[in-house]
Short mmCIF file of C-alpha atoms in Angstrom, two decimals:
data_model
loop_
_atom_site.label_atom_id
_atom_site.label_comp_id
_atom_site.label_asym_id
_atom_site.label_seq_id
_atom_site.Cartn_x
_atom_site.Cartn_y
_atom_site.Cartn_z
CA MET Y 1 -16.06 13.25 -22.46
CA GLU Y 2 -13.40 10.58 -22.16
CA LEU Y 3 -11.60 10.79 -18.88
CA GLU Y 4 -7.84 10.98 -19.16
CA GLU Y 5 -5.89 8.69 -16.93
CA THR Y 6 -2.51 9.97 -15.95
CA GLU Y 7 0.04 7.23 -16.16
CA VAL Y 8 3.42 8.85 -16.28
CA ASP Y 9 5.03 10.05 -13.11
CA THR Y 10 7.05 13.13 -14.02
CA SER Y 11 7.80 14.42 -10.49
CA PRO Y 12 11.45 15.47 -10.25
CA SER Y 13 13.59 14.60 -7.26
CA TRP Y 14 13.01 17.97 -5.60
CA SER Y 15 9.23 17.78 -5.82
CA PRO Y 16 7.49 17.18 -2.49
CA VAL Y 17 5.81 13.80 -2.64
CA SER Y 18 2.40 14.37 -1.12
CA ARG Y 19 0.68 11.66 0.89
CA ASP Y 20 -2.74 12.23 -0.72
CA ARG Y 21 -1.34 12.29 -4.21
CA LEU Y 22 -2.96 10.16 -6.06
CA LEU Y 23 11.15 10.51 -22.68
CA THR Y 24 12.18 10.69 -25.15
CA CYS Y 25 11.65 7.69 -27.44
CA ALA Y 26 14.65 6.41 -29.38
CA MET Y 27 14.17 4.61 -32.64
CA LEU Y 28 14.40 0.82 -32.62
CA PRO Y 29 17.34 -0.53 -34.59
CA ASP Y 30 16.57 -1.94 -37.98
CA ILE Y 31 16.72 -5.57 -36.97
CA ALA Y 32 16.48 -6.98 -40.50
CA GLY Y 33 17.65 -4.52 -43.14
CA LYS Y 34 20.78 -3.25 -41.37
CA LYS Y 35 23.67 -5.12 -39.80
CA ARG Y 36 23.38 -5.14 -36.03
CA LYS Y 37 26.32 -3.63 -34.18
CA GLN Y 38 28.29 -6.12 -32.15
CA ASP Y 39 27.78 -5.85 -28.40
CA PRO Y 40 30.36 -7.50 -26.19
CA SER Y 41 27.64 -8.37 -23.75
CA SER Y 42 25.54 -11.43 -24.55
CA ASP Y 43 22.82 -10.01 -22.24
CA ALA Y 44 22.23 -7.14 -24.65
CA GLU Y 45 21.80 -9.51 -27.60
CA ASN Y 46 19.49 -11.84 -25.68
CA SER Y 47 17.41 -8.93 -24.38
CA ALA Y 48 17.03 -7.44 -27.84
CA ARG Y 49 16.13 -10.82 -29.34
CA ILE Y 50 13.42 -11.43 -26.76
CA LEU Y 51 11.91 -8.00 -27.35
CA GLU Y 52 12.00 -8.49 -31.13
CA ASP Y 53 10.26 -11.85 -30.85
CA TYR Y 54 7.61 -10.32 -28.62
CA GLU Y 55 6.87 -7.50 -31.05
CA ASP Y 56 6.70 -9.83 -34.07
CA ASP Y 57 4.53 -12.47 -32.40
CA ASP Y 58 2.09 -10.46 -30.33
CA PHE Y 59 1.83 -7.05 -31.90
CA PRO Y 60 1.30 -7.36 -35.67
CA ILE Y 61 1.87 -4.18 -37.62
CA SER Y 62 -1.19 -2.54 -39.16
CA ASP Y 63 -2.16 -3.40 -42.73
CA HIS Y 64 -1.14 -0.15 -44.35
CA ILE Y 65 2.32 -0.36 -42.74
CA GLN Y 66 2.71 -3.96 -43.92
CA ASP Y 67 1.89 -2.94 -47.45
CA SER Y 68 4.54 -0.25 -47.39
CA GLU Y 69 7.15 -2.74 -46.16
CA GLY Y 70 6.71 -5.33 -48.90
CA PRO Y 71 7.06 -5.14 -52.70
CA CYS Y 72 4.09 -3.80 -54.64
CA ASN Y 73 3.74 -4.48 -58.37
CA LYS Y 74 0.03 -3.80 -58.49
CA ARG Y 75 -1.05 -1.52 -61.32
CA VAL Y 76 -3.22 1.33 -60.18
CA LYS Y 77 -5.53 3.02 -62.60
CA PRO Y 78 -4.86 6.77 -62.51
CA VAL Y 79 -7.75 8.98 -61.50
CA ASP Y 80 -8.80 11.60 -64.02
CA LYS Y 81 -7.92 15.03 -62.70
CA SER Y 82 -11.26 16.37 -63.84
CA ALA Y 83 -13.19 13.68 -62.01
CA SER Y 84 -14.91 14.91 -58.89
CA VAL Y 85 -15.03 13.05 -55.59
CA THR Y 86 -18.77 12.62 -55.92
CA GLY Y 87 -18.23 10.82 -59.21
CA ILE Y 88 -16.03 8.24 -57.55
CA ILE Y 89 -17.92 7.50 -54.33
CA THR Y 90 -21.36 5.97 -54.55
CA PRO Y 91 -23.75 7.62 -52.12
CA VAL Y 92 -24.73 5.22 -49.33
CA LYS Y 93 -27.13 5.77 -46.49
CA THR Y 94 -25.21 5.51 -43.23
CA PRO Y 95 -26.17 6.06 -39.61
CA ALA Y 96 -25.33 9.48 -38.21
CA LEU Y 97 -23.04 7.98 -35.56
CA LYS Y 98 -20.74 6.50 -38.24
CA ARG Y 99 -20.61 9.27 -40.81
CA LEU Y 100 -17.63 11.04 -39.30
CA GLY Y 101 -15.59 7.85 -38.98
CA GLN Y 102 -16.36 6.77 -42.54
CA SER Y 103 -15.46 10.17 -43.96
CA ILE Y 104 -12.08 10.01 -42.20
CA GLN Y 105 -11.51 6.46 -43.45
CA ARG Y 106 -12.46 7.54 -46.97
CA SER Y 107 -9.89 10.33 -46.97
CA ILE Y 108 -7.19 7.91 -45.78
CA SER Y 109 -8.16 5.44 -48.51
CA PHE Y 110 -7.69 8.02 -51.25
CA ARG Y 111 -4.30 9.05 -49.96
CA THR Y 112 -3.00 5.47 -49.89
CA GLU Y 113 -4.65 4.05 -53.02
CA ALA Y 114 -4.39 6.93 -55.45
CA ARG Y 115 -0.69 6.28 -56.12
CA PRO Y 116 1.37 3.08 -56.42
CA LEU Y 117 3.72 2.22 -53.58
CA PRO Y 118 7.42 1.93 -54.45
CA PRO Y 119 8.97 -1.55 -54.39
CA MET Y 120 10.76 -2.39 -51.15
CA PRO Y 121 13.35 -5.10 -50.48
CA ILE Y 122 11.93 -8.33 -49.11
CA ARG Y 123 12.72 -8.82 -45.45
CA THR Y 124 12.82 -12.03 -43.49
CA ARG Y 125 11.43 -10.12 -40.49
CA GLN Y 126 9.13 -7.17 -40.56
CA LYS Y 127 10.60 -3.96 -39.24
CA ALA Y 128 9.09 -2.82 -35.96
CA SER Y 129 7.16 0.42 -36.10
CA SER Y 130 9.13 3.38 -34.79
CA PHE Y 131 5.96 5.03 -33.55
CA PRO Y 132 4.58 4.27 -30.08
CA ARG Y 133 1.51 2.07 -30.21
CA ARG Y 134 -1.61 3.98 -29.30
CA ARG Y 135 -4.70 2.90 -27.49
CA SER Y 136 -7.81 2.33 -29.54
CA SER Y 137 -10.05 5.37 -29.46
CA GLN Y 138 -13.14 3.39 -30.43
CA LEU Y 139 -16.41 4.66 -28.98
CA TRP Y 140 -19.52 2.74 -28.04
CA SER Y 141 -21.35 4.30 -31.01
CA ASP Y 142 -18.74 2.75 -33.32
CA THR Y 143 -19.82 -0.73 -32.22
CA VAL Y 144 -23.54 -0.17 -32.88
CA ASP Y 145 -24.93 -0.78 -36.38
CA SER Y 146 -28.53 0.15 -35.70
CA LEU Y 147 -31.02 0.57 -32.87
CA SER Y 148 -34.67 -0.38 -32.75
CA HIS Y 149 -35.48 2.93 -31.08
CA GLU Y 150 -33.90 6.35 -30.77
CA LEU Y 151 -31.74 7.11 -27.73
CA SER Y 152 -31.54 10.51 -26.13
CA THR Y 153 -28.25 12.39 -26.11
CA LYS Y 154 -28.01 11.80 -22.37
CA GLU Y 155 -28.50 8.05 -22.74
CA ILE Y 156 -25.89 7.87 -25.52
CA LYS Y 157 -23.43 9.62 -23.22
CA ARG Y 158 -24.27 7.15 -20.46
CA GLN Y 159 -23.62 4.18 -22.74
CA GLU Y 160 -20.33 5.74 -23.87
CA ILE Y 161 -19.08 6.04 -20.26
CA ILE Y 162 -20.10 2.49 -19.43
CA TYR Y 163 -18.26 1.34 -22.56
CA GLU Y 164 -15.20 3.33 -21.46
CA LEU Y 165 -15.38 1.59 -18.07
CA THR Y 166 -15.42 -1.80 -19.83
CA GLN Y 167 -12.61 -0.94 -22.25
CA GLY Y 168 -10.50 0.39 -19.39
CA GLU Y 169 -10.66 -3.03 -17.72
CA LYS Y 170 -9.63 -4.73 -20.94
CA GLN Y 171 -6.68 -2.39 -21.42
CA LEU Y 172 -5.52 -2.81 -17.82
CA ILE Y 173 -5.55 -6.60 -18.18
CA GLU Y 174 -3.50 -6.31 -21.39
CA ASP Y 175 -0.95 -4.04 -19.69
CA LEU Y 176 -0.57 -6.21 -16.59
CA SER Y 177 -0.14 -9.32 -18.75
CA LEU Y 178 2.43 -7.45 -20.84
CA VAL Y 179 4.40 -6.53 -17.70
CA LYS Y 180 4.68 -10.17 -16.72
CA LYS Y 181 5.64 -11.41 -20.19
CA VAL Y 182 7.99 -8.63 -21.28
CA TYR Y 183 9.60 -7.58 -17.99
CA TYR Y 184 9.32 -10.22 -15.29
CA GLU Y 185 9.91 -13.41 -17.28
CA PRO Y 186 12.84 -12.16 -19.44
CA MET Y 187 14.65 -10.60 -16.46
CA LEU Y 188 14.30 -13.86 -14.56
CA LYS Y 189 15.36 -15.95 -17.57
CA LEU Y 190 18.39 -13.77 -18.32
CA ASP Y 191 19.32 -13.61 -14.62
CA ILE Y 192 19.22 -9.81 -14.71
CA MET Y 193 17.58 -9.84 -11.26
CA THR Y 194 17.07 -12.59 -8.74
CA GLU Y 195 13.66 -14.14 -8.18
CA SER Y 196 13.57 -12.56 -4.73
CA GLU Y 197 14.27 -9.07 -6.09
CA LEU Y 198 11.64 -9.45 -8.81
CA GLY Y 199 9.17 -10.66 -6.19
CA GLN Y 200 9.75 -7.50 -4.15
CA ILE Y 201 9.36 -5.21 -7.16
CA PHE Y 202 6.32 -6.85 -8.77
CA GLY Y 203 4.62 -7.73 -5.49
CA THR Y 204 1.16 -9.29 -5.81
CA LEU Y 205 0.63 -8.04 -9.37
CA ASP Y 206 -0.35 -11.52 -10.59
CA SER Y 207 -3.26 -11.66 -8.15
CA LEU Y 208 -4.83 -8.49 -9.60
CA ILE Y 209 -5.26 -9.84 -13.14
CA PRO Y 210 -8.00 -12.40 -12.25
CA LEU Y 211 -9.91 -9.69 -10.34
CA HIS Y 212 -10.13 -7.46 -13.39
CA GLU Y 213 -10.87 -10.38 -15.70
CA ASP Y 214 -13.83 -11.13 -13.45
CA ILE Y 215 -15.35 -7.63 -13.67
CA LEU Y 216 -14.66 -7.48 -17.41
CA THR Y 217 -16.66 -10.69 -17.90
CA ARG Y 218 -19.49 -9.29 -15.75
CA LEU Y 219 -19.62 -5.97 -17.61
CA GLU Y 220 -19.60 -7.61 -21.02
CA GLY Y 221 -22.39 -9.91 -19.84
CA LEU Y 222 -24.56 -6.86 -19.08
CA ARG Y 223 -24.69 -5.81 -22.74
CA GLY Y 224 -28.01 -6.59 -24.34
CA ALA Y 225 -28.88 -7.55 -27.90
CA GLU Y 226 -28.45 -3.96 -29.04
CA LYS Y 227 -25.20 -3.59 -27.03
CA THR Y 228 -26.76 -1.31 -24.43
CA VAL Y 229 -26.36 -1.71 -20.65
CA GLN Y 230 -29.29 -1.06 -18.33
CA GLU Y 231 -27.92 -1.41 -14.78
CA VAL Y 232 -24.25 -1.21 -13.85
CA GLY Y 233 -24.43 -0.09 -10.19
CA PRO Y 234 -25.33 -3.45 -8.56
CA THR Y 235 -22.59 -5.24 -10.50
CA MET Y 236 -19.92 -2.77 -9.38
CA MET Y 237 -21.15 -2.84 -5.77
CA ASP Y 238 -20.92 -6.63 -5.73
CA TRP Y 239 -17.36 -6.55 -7.15
CA PHE Y 240 -15.77 -3.62 -5.27
CA PRO Y 241 -15.04 -5.57 -2.03
CA CYS Y 242 -12.54 -7.65 -4.06
CA LEU Y 243 -10.40 -4.52 -4.39
CA GLU Y 244 -9.24 -4.83 -0.80
CA ALA Y 245 -6.47 -6.90 -2.39
CA TYR Y 246 -5.06 -3.53 -3.47
CA ILE Y 247 -4.03 -2.80 0.13
CA THR Y 248 -1.27 -5.41 -0.02
CA TYR Y 249 -0.16 -4.37 -3.49
CA CYS Y 250 -0.05 -0.62 -2.83
CA CYS Y 251 1.69 -1.01 0.55
CA ASN Y 252 4.44 -2.99 -1.19
CA GLN Y 253 4.94 -0.25 -3.80
CA VAL Y 254 6.91 2.00 -1.43
CA GLY Y 255 9.74 -0.51 -1.02
CA ALA Y 256 9.34 -1.71 -4.62
CA LYS Y 257 10.00 1.76 -6.04
CA ALA Y 258 13.09 2.23 -3.85
CA LEU Y 259 14.50 -1.18 -4.85
CA LEU Y 260 13.81 -0.57 -8.55
CA ASP Y 261 15.57 2.81 -8.44
CA GLN Y 262 18.50 1.15 -6.70
CA LYS Y 263 18.73 -1.70 -9.24
CA LYS Y 264 18.71 0.79 -12.13
CA GLN Y 265 22.27 1.65 -11.13
CA ASP Y 266 23.22 -1.81 -12.41
CA ARG Y 267 24.27 -1.49 -16.07
CA ARG Y 268 22.52 -4.71 -17.13
CA VAL Y 269 19.22 -3.68 -15.53
CA GLU Y 270 19.40 -0.15 -16.95
CA HIS Y 271 20.19 -1.47 -20.45
CA PHE Y 272 17.29 -3.96 -20.44
CA LEU Y 273 14.76 -1.42 -19.17
CA ARG Y 274 15.94 1.13 -21.73
CA LEU Y 275 15.47 -1.39 -24.56
CA CYS Y 276 11.93 -2.04 -23.35
CA GLN Y 277 11.06 1.64 -23.09
CA GLU Y 278 12.40 2.32 -26.61
CA SER Y 279 10.28 -0.52 -28.03
CA SER Y 280 6.96 0.39 -29.58
CA PHE Y 281 4.83 -1.78 -27.28
CA SER Y 282 5.82 0.30 -24.24
CA ARG Y 283 4.08 3.49 -25.47
CA LYS Y 284 7.06 5.41 -23.97
CA LEU Y 285 6.20 4.12 -20.49
CA ASP Y 286 8.87 2.72 -18.22
CA LEU Y 287 8.47 -0.26 -15.92
CA TRP Y 288 7.33 1.79 -12.93
CA ASN Y 289 4.59 3.45 -14.98
CA PHE Y 290 3.19 -0.01 -15.71
CA LEU Y 291 3.50 -1.12 -12.08
CA ASP Y 292 1.61 2.01 -10.96
CA LEU Y 293 -1.31 1.44 -13.36
CA PRO Y 294 -3.45 -0.53 -10.85
CA ARG Y 295 -3.34 2.34 -8.35
CA SER Y 296 -4.23 4.82 -11.09
CA ARG Y 297 -7.14 2.62 -12.13
CA LEU Y 298 -8.40 2.36 -8.56
CA VAL Y 299 -8.82 6.12 -8.11
CA LYS Y 300 -10.61 6.38 -11.46
CA TYR Y 301 -13.60 4.24 -10.48
CA PRO Y 302 -15.46 6.93 -8.48
CA LEU Y 303 -14.87 9.44 -11.29
CA LEU Y 304 -16.38 7.13 -13.90
CA LEU Y 305 -19.35 6.22 -11.71
CA LYS Y 306 -20.06 9.89 -11.01
CA GLU Y 307 -20.11 10.58 -14.75
CA ILE Y 308 -22.51 7.68 -15.27
CA GLN Y 309 -24.67 9.04 -12.45
CA LYS Y 310 -24.86 12.46 -14.13
CA SER Y 311 -26.26 10.84 -17.26
CA THR Y 312 -28.70 8.57 -15.41
CA PRO Y 313 -32.29 9.87 -15.54
CA PRO Y 314 -34.61 9.89 -12.50
CA GLU Y 315 -36.45 6.65 -11.70
CA HIS Y 316 -33.77 4.67 -13.55
CA PRO Y 317 -32.89 1.29 -11.92
CA ASP Y 318 -29.34 2.63 -11.34
CA GLU Y 319 -30.54 5.76 -9.52
CA ASP Y 320 -30.18 4.25 -6.03
CA ALA Y 321 -27.36 1.78 -6.69
CA LEU Y 322 -24.81 4.22 -8.15
CA PRO Y 323 -24.53 6.50 -5.06
CA GLU Y 324 -24.05 3.43 -2.88
CA ALA Y 325 -21.38 2.07 -5.21
CA ILE Y 326 -19.56 5.43 -5.21
CA GLU Y 327 -19.61 5.59 -1.42
CA LEU Y 328 -18.26 2.02 -1.18
CA ILE Y 329 -15.34 2.55 -3.57
CA GLN Y 330 -14.39 5.81 -1.86
CA LYS Y 331 -14.20 4.00 1.48
CA ILE Y 332 -11.95 1.37 -0.08
CA ILE Y 333 -9.69 4.05 -1.59
CA THR Y 334 -9.47 5.81 1.78
CA GLU Y 335 -8.46 2.55 3.46
CA VAL Y 336 -5.86 1.82 0.78
CA ASN Y 337 -4.40 5.34 1.15
CA LEU Y 338 -4.29 5.03 4.94
CA LYS Y 339 -2.48 1.68 4.90
CA THR Y 340 -0.13 2.82 2.13
CA GLY Y 341 0.68 5.96 4.13
CA GLU Y 342 1.54 3.86 7.18
CA ALA Y 343 3.78 1.61 5.08
CA GLU Y 344 5.54 4.62 3.54
CA CYS Y 345 6.05 6.20 6.98
CA GLN Y 346 7.58 3.01 8.36
CA PHE Y 347 9.83 2.60 5.32
CA TYR Y 348 11.42 6.05 5.56
CA ARG Y 349 11.53 5.96 9.35
CA ARG Y 350 13.72 2.86 9.13
CA GLY Y 351 16.08 4.74 6.81
CA LEU Y 352 16.85 7.56 9.27
CA CYS Y 353 20.33 7.64 10.81
CA TYR Y 354 20.91 9.56 14.06
CA SER Y 355 24.21 11.13 15.08
CA GLU Y 356 22.89 11.87 18.60
CA ASP Y 357 20.36 10.13 20.81
CA SER Y 358 18.62 13.46 21.42
CA GLN Y 359 17.51 13.42 17.76
CA ARG Y 360 15.35 10.37 18.41
CA VAL Y 361 12.33 12.44 19.42
CA PRO Y 362 9.15 10.50 20.30
CA GLU Y 363 7.13 12.25 17.57
CA ILE Y 364 9.01 10.31 14.88
CA GLN Y 365 7.95 6.92 16.21
CA ALA Y 366 4.44 8.16 17.02
CA SER Y 367 3.80 9.42 13.46
CA ARG Y 368 1.58 7.19 11.35
CA PHE Y 369 2.02 8.79 7.94
CA LEU Y 370 3.94 11.32 5.86
CA TYR Y 371 2.38 14.55 4.62
CA CYS Y 372 5.14 15.01 2.04
CA HIS Y 373 8.87 14.70 1.49
CA GLY Y 374 11.37 15.97 -1.04
CA GLU Y 375 14.47 18.00 -1.73
CA LEU Y 376 14.97 21.57 -0.49
CA LYS Y 377 18.03 23.83 -0.22
CA SER Y 378 19.36 25.35 2.99
CA THR Y 379 20.72 28.88 3.35
CA LYS Y 380 24.19 27.49 2.70
CA GLY Y 381 23.08 26.05 -0.63
CA GLN Y 382 23.16 22.50 0.72
CA LYS Y 383 20.66 20.00 -0.63
CA LEU Y 384 18.51 18.55 2.13
CA HIS Y 385 15.91 15.79 1.93
CA VAL Y 386 13.08 16.97 4.17
CA PHE Y 387 10.41 14.69 5.65
CA LEU Y 388 7.18 16.10 7.05
CA PHE Y 389 5.85 13.28 9.20
CA GLU Y 390 2.45 13.45 10.88
CA LEU Y 391 3.91 14.98 14.06
CA VAL Y 392 7.39 16.22 13.21
CA LEU Y 393 9.50 17.91 10.52
CA VAL Y 394 12.85 16.16 9.94
CA LEU Y 395 15.70 17.63 7.87
CA THR Y 396 18.18 15.06 6.55
CA ARG Y 397 21.15 14.65 4.26
CA PRO Y 398 21.19 11.62 1.93
CA VAL Y 399 23.94 9.17 2.82
CA ALA Y 400 26.16 7.63 0.14
CA GLN Y 401 24.84 4.09 0.01
CA ASP Y 402 25.93 0.71 -1.18
CA ARG Y 403 24.24 -0.57 -4.33
CA GLU Y 404 22.79 -3.46 -2.39
CA GLY Y 405 21.71 -1.45 0.65
CA PRO Y 406 18.51 0.54 1.29
CA ALA Y 407 18.45 4.34 1.15
CA GLN Y 408 19.80 6.05 4.27
CA PHE Y 409 19.21 9.62 5.48
CA GLN Y 410 21.40 11.33 8.09
CA VAL Y 411 19.27 13.47 10.39
CA TYR Y 412 20.45 17.10 10.19
CA ARG Y 413 20.17 19.17 13.39
CA GLN Y 414 17.27 18.59 15.76
CA PRO Y 415 13.85 17.45 14.45
CA LEU Y 416 11.10 20.10 14.75
CA PRO Y 417 7.82 18.86 16.34
CA ALA Y 418 4.83 20.15 14.37
CA VAL Y 419 3.05 21.29 17.51
CA HIS Y 420 5.94 23.71 18.28
CA LEU Y 421 6.40 24.85 14.70
CA HIS Y 422 6.24 28.40 13.34
CA LEU Y 423 6.01 29.03 9.60
CA GLU Y 424 6.85 32.18 7.70
CA ASP Y 425 6.24 32.67 3.98
CA LEU Y 426 9.20 34.73 2.75
CA PRO Y 427 8.44 37.01 -0.22
CA ASP Y 428 10.70 36.96 -3.26
CA GLY Y 429 13.22 39.79 -3.29
CA GLU Y 430 16.63 40.94 -2.17
CA PRO Y 431 18.47 38.92 0.51
CA SER Y 432 17.96 40.24 4.02
CA SER Y 433 20.53 42.75 5.22
CA SER Y 434 20.49 41.08 8.62
CA GLY Y 435 22.33 38.17 7.08
CA SER Y 436 19.57 35.61 7.61
CA PHE Y 437 20.16 34.35 4.08
CA ARG Y 438 23.90 35.03 4.05
CA GLY Y 439 23.67 35.36 0.29
CA ALA Y 440 24.32 31.66 0.03
CA PHE Y 441 21.25 30.29 -1.75
CA THR Y 442 22.50 31.04 -5.25
CA GLY Y 443 24.63 33.48 -7.13
CA ASN Y 444 21.50 35.27 -8.30
CA ASP Y 445 20.74 38.82 -7.18
CA LYS Y 446 17.34 37.82 -5.82
CA VAL Y 447 16.24 34.94 -3.64
CA LYS Y 448 13.00 33.23 -4.67
CA ASN Y 449 10.64 30.51 -3.47
CA CYS Y 450 11.77 30.57 0.17
CA PHE Y 451 10.05 29.99 3.49
CA ARG Y 452 11.22 29.77 7.10
CA VAL Y 453 10.39 27.19 9.74
CA SER Y 454 11.34 27.72 13.39
CA THR Y 455 10.59 26.31 16.80
CA THR Y 456 10.80 27.51 20.40
CA GLY Y 457 9.84 24.20 21.93
CA ARG Y 458 11.33 21.90 24.52
CA SER Y 459 14.97 22.48 23.56
CA LYS Y 460 17.20 25.12 22.03
CA SER Y 461 15.40 27.43 19.60
CA GLN Y 462 16.29 26.94 15.97
CA SER Y 463 15.30 28.35 12.59
CA HIS Y 464 15.73 27.09 9.04
CA SER Y 465 15.22 29.10 5.87
CA LEU Y 466 14.54 26.71 3.01
CA GLN Y 467 14.28 27.18 -0.74
CA ALA Y 468 12.01 25.19 -3.06
CA ASN Y 469 12.71 24.69 -6.73
CA ASP Y 470 9.77 26.80 -7.89
CA SER Y 471 6.72 28.65 -6.60
CA PHE Y 472 4.39 25.69 -7.10
CA ASN Y 473 6.47 23.39 -4.92
CA LYS Y 474 6.90 26.13 -2.34
CA GLN Y 475 3.12 26.43 -2.03
CA GLN Y 476 2.84 22.65 -1.71
CA TRP Y 477 5.25 22.67 1.21
CA ILE Y 478 3.51 25.62 2.89
CA SER Y 479 0.11 23.96 2.51
CA CYS Y 480 1.32 20.67 4.00
CA LEU Y 481 3.14 22.43 6.85
CA ARG Y 482 0.06 24.45 7.80
CA GLN Y 483 -2.06 21.34 7.75
CA ALA Y 484 0.41 19.47 9.97
CA MET Y 485 0.63 22.37 12.43
CA VAL Y 486 -3.13 22.77 12.79
CA GLN Y 487 -3.85 19.06 13.14
CA SER Y 488 -1.04 18.58 15.69
CA ARG Y 489 -2.43 21.36 17.85
CA ASP Y 490 -5.97 20.04 17.54
CA LYS Y 491 -4.81 16.56 18.50
CA HIS Y 492 -2.99 17.90 21.55
CA ALA Y 493 -6.00 19.99 22.61
CA GLN Y 494 -8.22 16.90 22.54
CA SER Y 495 -5.86 14.57 24.43
CA PRO Y 496 -2.75 16.34 25.73
CA ASP Y 497 0.17 14.10 26.57
CA PRO Y 498 2.72 15.84 28.86
CA ALA Y 499 5.40 13.33 27.91
CA LEU Y 500 4.98 14.13 24.24
CA TYR Y 501 3.96 17.79 24.10
CA ASN Y 502 5.53 20.47 26.27
CA ASN Y 503 5.59 24.23 26.00
CA ILE Y 504 3.17 24.45 23.10
CA ALA Y 505 3.89 27.54 21.05
CA GLU Y 506 1.22 29.78 19.67
CA LEU Y 507 0.29 29.08 16.06
CA ASN Y 508 1.91 31.84 14.05
CA ILE Y 509 1.91 31.46 10.29
CA ASN Y 510 3.76 34.76 9.75
CA SER Y 511 6.17 35.00 12.66
CA ASP Y 512 8.22 38.18 13.07
CA VAL Y 513 10.58 36.58 15.58
CA GLU Y 514 14.15 36.79 14.33
CA MET Y 515 16.33 33.78 15.02
CA PRO Y 516 19.67 32.83 13.52
CA ASP Y 517 19.26 30.67 10.41
CA THR Y 518 21.08 27.40 10.04
#
């Protein structure tokens, strides 16, 4: 029943980054029992010391781990082998909701208490756990001792989802506070990044914490004497308009991600971020995963409210409020996506470099958003970074850039307006005998995951056969290209602009026209 929230972005560099898209863990060094290796860099020592202090002060190790770390001279009475479990445990009447949890706890207790723990050397500092810290999996039913009346299965499920909504807010606040304390403040203190650079990367993150503290207080205030919540819809509707603050934060993320990736080339930055990711408090998440949590939380609200709605009976006070709340949050998400798309389009548009003035086609400046972008291979085996803007497909080559400069992309050949575009899905198989592939994709006998884009528009006809990394990414590209082609033609049909669209080609998803490949 619990909705999983994806936090880790695992898209490789070649994966098309869609506009509507929504590690190994090394062991920490033994900071007390073993001698720390000398690092010539004082930054490394200071970074490690700050992270150790944070773990010791704010994340105490669980009781059973603490016991195993310290000396134990307690005598434990051995249990008679013939004694049964029922002879040891006194039967107790327990609520049905807690029986499973208590049985699990009982089995853990026997494993840890049935044998003495070996003595361990006394440490001045406790060793940090090598395991990533996990989120609490506590359910609403775990917090309830007894109820004055029986609840239906449907109502229990409803209370569980509302409790998950509340706990999600609490966890987000903890994570955002952790980001500020463990990443922002140490990097500023150690002069790993400038205040201006940190401001660009973290954006308006600080302003989001009070918003979520506000809704957490409201949700906790809805819980009655028996820890049940009656109405949640009106509270969420009243709070959702505050989330317009996400527009500023999400629009800044485009440039923030590019700057963070650029700064990771700095050895000091890379070393500090690696130390943080290897620490147990990070749960194997890197800095960007934490910075992307607010956006992930935003798109989860309509999912949670829809689940609550499914478990809400007719004539319930929430029956009318929940659909209105869902509609409101979906409008806010749409607005955030639209503004973020415009910011992303502007960011990459500024990074384009033109070798000829003829490449500066009007469709590039007229585009408001990106459908997708990512790495593809040409017929010559060259790696191209391809951008599918709203109105035009642009093939580029990444330019070797300075560490301090923004990413640059050299436009390759002539951009292909979407309204003139033809798309052909090329089946996997032997390279064409006509030489359209020239056998240059790979050294393999067969060519896979390829498609061809061509145009017969306002200038010289051209054709490009492109190869995706796998079939999934190929289908993503084909889907986005078809969508761009159809919408461009529809837009032109509604309000044709002779200065922008000339010689509109017929939409042909599977063109048989042979043109020389680039």
